[in-house]
Short mmCIF file of C-alpha atoms in Angstrom, two decimals:
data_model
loop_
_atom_site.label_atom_id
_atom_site.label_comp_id
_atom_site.label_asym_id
_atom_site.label_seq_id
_atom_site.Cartn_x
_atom_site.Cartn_y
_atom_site.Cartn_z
CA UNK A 144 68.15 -5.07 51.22
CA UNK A 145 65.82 -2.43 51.96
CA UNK A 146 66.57 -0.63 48.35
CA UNK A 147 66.17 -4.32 46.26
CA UNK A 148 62.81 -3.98 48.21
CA UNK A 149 62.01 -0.35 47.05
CA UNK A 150 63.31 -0.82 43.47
CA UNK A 151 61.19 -4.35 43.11
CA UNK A 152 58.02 -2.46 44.44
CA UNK A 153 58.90 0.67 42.36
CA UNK A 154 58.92 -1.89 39.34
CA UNK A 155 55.52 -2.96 40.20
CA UNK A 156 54.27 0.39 40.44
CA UNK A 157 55.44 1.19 37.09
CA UNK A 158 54.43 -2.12 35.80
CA UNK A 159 50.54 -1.55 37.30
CA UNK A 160 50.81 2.02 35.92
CA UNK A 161 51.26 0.42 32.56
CA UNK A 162 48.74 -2.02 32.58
CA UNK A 163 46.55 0.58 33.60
CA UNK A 164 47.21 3.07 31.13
CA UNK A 165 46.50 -0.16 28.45
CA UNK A 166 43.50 -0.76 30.02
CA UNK A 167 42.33 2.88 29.80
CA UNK A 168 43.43 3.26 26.27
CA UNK A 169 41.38 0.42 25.26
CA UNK A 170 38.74 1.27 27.12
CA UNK A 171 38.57 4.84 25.22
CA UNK A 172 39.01 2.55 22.20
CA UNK A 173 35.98 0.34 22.67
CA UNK A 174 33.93 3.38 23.52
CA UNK A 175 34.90 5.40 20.39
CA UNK A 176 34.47 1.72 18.40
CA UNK A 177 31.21 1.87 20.57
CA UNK A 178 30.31 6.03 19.39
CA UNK A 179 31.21 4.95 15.87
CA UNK A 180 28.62 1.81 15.91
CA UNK A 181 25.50 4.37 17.19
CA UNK A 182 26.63 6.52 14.57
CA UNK A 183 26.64 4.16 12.23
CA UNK A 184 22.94 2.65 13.41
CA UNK A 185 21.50 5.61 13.37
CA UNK A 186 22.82 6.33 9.78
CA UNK A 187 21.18 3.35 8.61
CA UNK A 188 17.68 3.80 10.41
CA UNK A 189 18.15 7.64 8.87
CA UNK A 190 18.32 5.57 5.48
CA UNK A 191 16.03 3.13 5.74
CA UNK A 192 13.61 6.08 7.09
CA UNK A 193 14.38 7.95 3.95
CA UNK A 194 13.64 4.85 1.98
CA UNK A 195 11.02 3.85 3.31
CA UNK A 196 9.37 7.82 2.70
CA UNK A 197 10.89 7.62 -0.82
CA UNK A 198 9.05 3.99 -1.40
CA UNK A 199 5.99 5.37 0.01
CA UNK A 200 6.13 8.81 -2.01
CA UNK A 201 6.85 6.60 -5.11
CA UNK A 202 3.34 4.51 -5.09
CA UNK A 203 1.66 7.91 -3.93
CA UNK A 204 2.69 8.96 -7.43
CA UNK A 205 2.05 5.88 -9.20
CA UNK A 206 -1.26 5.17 -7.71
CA UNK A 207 -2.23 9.06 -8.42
CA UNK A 208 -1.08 8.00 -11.88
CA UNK A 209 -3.60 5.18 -12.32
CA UNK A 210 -6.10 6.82 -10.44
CA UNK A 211 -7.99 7.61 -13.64
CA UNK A 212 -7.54 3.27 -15.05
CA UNK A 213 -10.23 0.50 -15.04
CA UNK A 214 -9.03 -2.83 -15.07
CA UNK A 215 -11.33 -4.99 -17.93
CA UNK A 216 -10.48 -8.83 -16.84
CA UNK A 217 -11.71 -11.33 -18.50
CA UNK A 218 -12.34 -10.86 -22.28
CA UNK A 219 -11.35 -13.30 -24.73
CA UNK A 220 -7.63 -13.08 -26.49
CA UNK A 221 -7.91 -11.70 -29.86
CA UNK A 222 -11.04 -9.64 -29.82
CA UNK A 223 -8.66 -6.29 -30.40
CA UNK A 224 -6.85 -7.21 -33.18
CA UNK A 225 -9.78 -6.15 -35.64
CA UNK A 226 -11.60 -3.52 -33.94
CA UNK A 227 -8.84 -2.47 -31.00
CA UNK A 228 -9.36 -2.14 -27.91
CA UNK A 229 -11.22 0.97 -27.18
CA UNK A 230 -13.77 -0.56 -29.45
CA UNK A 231 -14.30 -3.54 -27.37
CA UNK A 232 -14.25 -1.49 -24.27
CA UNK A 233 -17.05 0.33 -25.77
CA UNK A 234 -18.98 -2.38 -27.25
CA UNK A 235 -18.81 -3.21 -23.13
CA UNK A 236 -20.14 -0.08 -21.91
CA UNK A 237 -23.37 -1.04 -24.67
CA UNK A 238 -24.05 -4.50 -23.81
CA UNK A 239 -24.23 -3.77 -20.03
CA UNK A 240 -24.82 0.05 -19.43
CA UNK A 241 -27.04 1.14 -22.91
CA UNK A 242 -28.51 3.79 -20.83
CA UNK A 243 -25.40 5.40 -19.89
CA UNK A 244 -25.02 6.99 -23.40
CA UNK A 245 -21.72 7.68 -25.59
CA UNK A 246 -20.62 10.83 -22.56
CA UNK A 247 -18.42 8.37 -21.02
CA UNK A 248 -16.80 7.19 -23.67
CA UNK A 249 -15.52 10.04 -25.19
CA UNK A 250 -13.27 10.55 -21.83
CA UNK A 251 -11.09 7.46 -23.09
CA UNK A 252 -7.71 8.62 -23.21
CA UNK A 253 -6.06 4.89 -23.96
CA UNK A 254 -6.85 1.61 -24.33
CA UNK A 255 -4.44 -1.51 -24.40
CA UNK A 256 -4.07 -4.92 -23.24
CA UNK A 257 -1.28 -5.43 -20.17
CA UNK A 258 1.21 -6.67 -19.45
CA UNK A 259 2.54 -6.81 -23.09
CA UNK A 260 3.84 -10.58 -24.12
CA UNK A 261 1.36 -13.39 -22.65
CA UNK A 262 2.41 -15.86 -20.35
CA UNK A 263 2.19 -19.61 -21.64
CA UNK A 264 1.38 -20.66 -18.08
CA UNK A 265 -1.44 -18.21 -17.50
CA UNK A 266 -5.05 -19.56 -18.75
CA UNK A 267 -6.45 -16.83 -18.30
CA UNK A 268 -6.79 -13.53 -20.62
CA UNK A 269 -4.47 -10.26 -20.26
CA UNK A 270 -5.96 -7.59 -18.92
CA UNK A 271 -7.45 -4.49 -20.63
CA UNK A 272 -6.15 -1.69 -19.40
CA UNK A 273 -8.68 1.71 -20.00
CA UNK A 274 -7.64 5.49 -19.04
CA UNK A 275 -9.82 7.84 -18.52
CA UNK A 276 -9.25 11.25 -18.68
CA UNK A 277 -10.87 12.23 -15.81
CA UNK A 278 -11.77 10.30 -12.22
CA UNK A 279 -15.38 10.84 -12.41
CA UNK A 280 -15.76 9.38 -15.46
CA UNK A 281 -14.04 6.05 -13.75
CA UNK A 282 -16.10 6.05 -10.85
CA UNK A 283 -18.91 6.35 -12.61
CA UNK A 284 -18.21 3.51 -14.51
CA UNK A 285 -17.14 1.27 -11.72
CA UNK A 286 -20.25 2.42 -9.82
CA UNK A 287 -23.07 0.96 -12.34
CA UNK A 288 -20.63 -2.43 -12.47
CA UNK A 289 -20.99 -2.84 -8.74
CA UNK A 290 -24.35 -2.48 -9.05
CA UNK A 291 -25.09 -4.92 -12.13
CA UNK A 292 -22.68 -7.10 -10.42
CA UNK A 293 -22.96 -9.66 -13.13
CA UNK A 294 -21.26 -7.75 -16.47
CA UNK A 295 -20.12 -9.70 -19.46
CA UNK A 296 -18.95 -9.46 -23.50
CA UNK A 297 -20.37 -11.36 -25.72
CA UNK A 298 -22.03 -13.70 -23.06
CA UNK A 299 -18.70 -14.68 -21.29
CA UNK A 300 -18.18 -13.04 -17.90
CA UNK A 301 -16.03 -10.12 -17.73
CA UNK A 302 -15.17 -7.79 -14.55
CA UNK A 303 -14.37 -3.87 -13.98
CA UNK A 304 -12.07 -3.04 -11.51
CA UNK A 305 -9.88 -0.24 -10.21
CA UNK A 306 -6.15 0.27 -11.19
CA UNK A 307 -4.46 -0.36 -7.70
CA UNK A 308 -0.47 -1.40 -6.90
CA UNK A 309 -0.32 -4.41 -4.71
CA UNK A 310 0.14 -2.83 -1.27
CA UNK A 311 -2.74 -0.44 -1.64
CA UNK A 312 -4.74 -3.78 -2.69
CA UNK A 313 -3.79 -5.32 -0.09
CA UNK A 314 -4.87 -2.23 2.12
CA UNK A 315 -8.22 -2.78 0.93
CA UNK A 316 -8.44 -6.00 1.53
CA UNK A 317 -7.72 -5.08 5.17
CA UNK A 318 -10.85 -3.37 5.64
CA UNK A 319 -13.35 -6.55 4.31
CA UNK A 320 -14.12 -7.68 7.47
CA UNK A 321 -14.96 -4.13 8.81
CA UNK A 322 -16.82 -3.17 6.03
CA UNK A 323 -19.11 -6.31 6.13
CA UNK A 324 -19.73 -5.85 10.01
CA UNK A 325 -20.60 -2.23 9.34
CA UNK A 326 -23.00 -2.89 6.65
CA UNK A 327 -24.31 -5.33 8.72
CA UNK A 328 -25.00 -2.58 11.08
CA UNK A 329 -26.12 0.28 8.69
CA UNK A 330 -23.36 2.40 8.98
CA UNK A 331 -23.02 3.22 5.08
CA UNK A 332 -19.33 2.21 4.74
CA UNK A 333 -17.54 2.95 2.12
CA UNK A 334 -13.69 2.55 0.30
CA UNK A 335 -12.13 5.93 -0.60
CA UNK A 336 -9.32 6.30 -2.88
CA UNK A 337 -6.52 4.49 -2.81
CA UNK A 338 -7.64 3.09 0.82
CA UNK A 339 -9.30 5.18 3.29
CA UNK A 340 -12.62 3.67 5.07
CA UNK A 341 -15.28 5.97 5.59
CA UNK A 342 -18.77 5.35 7.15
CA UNK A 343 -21.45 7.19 9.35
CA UNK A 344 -21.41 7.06 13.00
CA UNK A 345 -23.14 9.47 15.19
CA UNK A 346 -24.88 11.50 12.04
CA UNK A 347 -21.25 12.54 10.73
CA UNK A 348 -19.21 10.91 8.10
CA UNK A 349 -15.34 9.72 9.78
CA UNK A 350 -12.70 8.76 7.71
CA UNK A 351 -9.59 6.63 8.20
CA UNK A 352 -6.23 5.82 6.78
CA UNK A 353 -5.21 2.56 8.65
CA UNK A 354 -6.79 0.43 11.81
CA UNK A 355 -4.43 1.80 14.32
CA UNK A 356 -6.57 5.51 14.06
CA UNK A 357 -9.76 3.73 13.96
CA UNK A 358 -8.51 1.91 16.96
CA UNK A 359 -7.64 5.11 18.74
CA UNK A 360 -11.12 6.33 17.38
CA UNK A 361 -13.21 3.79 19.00
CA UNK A 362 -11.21 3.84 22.30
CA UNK A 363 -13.43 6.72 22.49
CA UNK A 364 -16.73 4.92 21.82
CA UNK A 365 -17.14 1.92 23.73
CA UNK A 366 -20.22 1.43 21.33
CA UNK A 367 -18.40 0.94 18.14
CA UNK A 368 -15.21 -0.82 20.07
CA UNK A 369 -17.92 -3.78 21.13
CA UNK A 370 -18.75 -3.98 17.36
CA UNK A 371 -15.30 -4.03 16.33
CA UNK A 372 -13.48 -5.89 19.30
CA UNK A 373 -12.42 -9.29 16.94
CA UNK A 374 -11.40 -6.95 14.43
CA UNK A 375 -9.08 -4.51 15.81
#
């Protein structure tokens, strides 16, 4: 009797062994499944990481590549298919700017409606799209627009603008409100290329690339952070 008791409890030792060993092989499973799943998440945020930098390096280039472009919106189909469009670009430049003098204009490097084939749904005219060979040229263009404000070609209202991708527009258009409340307050604020905000606080000029560093910055000066407390 006493061995049937010793071989059945023997058999349940080796039986619990068993399950055990299962139990730790499965375990070392699930953590190596486990291993292999941070690996694999950390892969992918590597990735995205590198697309993300490769996304951003890509409209670094392609804004630096219409850094030198003016945006004509507004002028009538048609006009450049007897004179082109460098013509009409300069008959522009004459009708609202006849002091700035042909200096400008020889800096044209191209001149060409965009995008290419019209779209039946749009009412509105294709853009002109003027390079310049150089940026100061540009700015110095865009600067007597935003001062005349009201531009047009042959009496029909026209606008110059900047050549910017959509996400650095819409960076810009993230600093409106801050701009307005500066200017508001005399603090000379200004957009930088493609979209930095600059303006003058304490008799120095600060610049900044996004709102989170110009909310550091006025963490610093409870002056400007009451100015700018709805807006941060």
């Amino acid at each position: 009797m006493m061995q049937g008791i010793g071989n059945r409890l023997e058999a349940k030792t080796d039986h619990l062994q068993e399950t055990l060993s299962r139990e730790i092989q499965a375990e070392e499973r699930i953590s190596e499944v486990e291993d292999r799943l941070v690996e694999i998440t950390n892969a992918e945020d590597k990735r995205d990481k590198r697309l993300k930098g490769n996304e951003q390096n890509l409209r670094e280039l392609w804004d630096n590549v219409k850094c030198t472009n003016i945006r004509t919106i507004g002028v009538p189909e048609g006009e450049e298919r007897e004179k082109g469009t460098e013509k009409i670009f300069e008959e522009i430049i004459a009708e609202n700017f006849p002091n700035m003098g042909k200096a400008a204009l020889t800096q044209i490097q191209e001149a060409q409606r965009v995008p290419y084939k019209i779209n039946p749904r749009r009412n509105t005219p294709r853009h002109i799209l003027i390079k310049m060979t150089k940026i100061k040229d540009k700015e110095k263009i865009l600067k007597a627009a935003r001062e005349k404000k009201l531009m047009t070609y042959k009496g029909t209202p026209i606008r110059l603008s900047a050549d910017f991708s959509a996400e650095i527009l819409q960076a810009r258009r993230e600093w409106h409100d801050i701009l307005n409340v500066m200017k508001g307050k005399n603090f000379q604020p200004r957009l930088l290329y493609p979209a930095r905000l600059s303006f003058r606080f304490e008799g120095e000029i600060k610049t900044f690339t996004d709102k989170q560093k110009l909310r550091e910055f006025c963490n610093t000066k409870p002056a400007l952070q009451q100015i700018l407390k709805e807006l941060l």
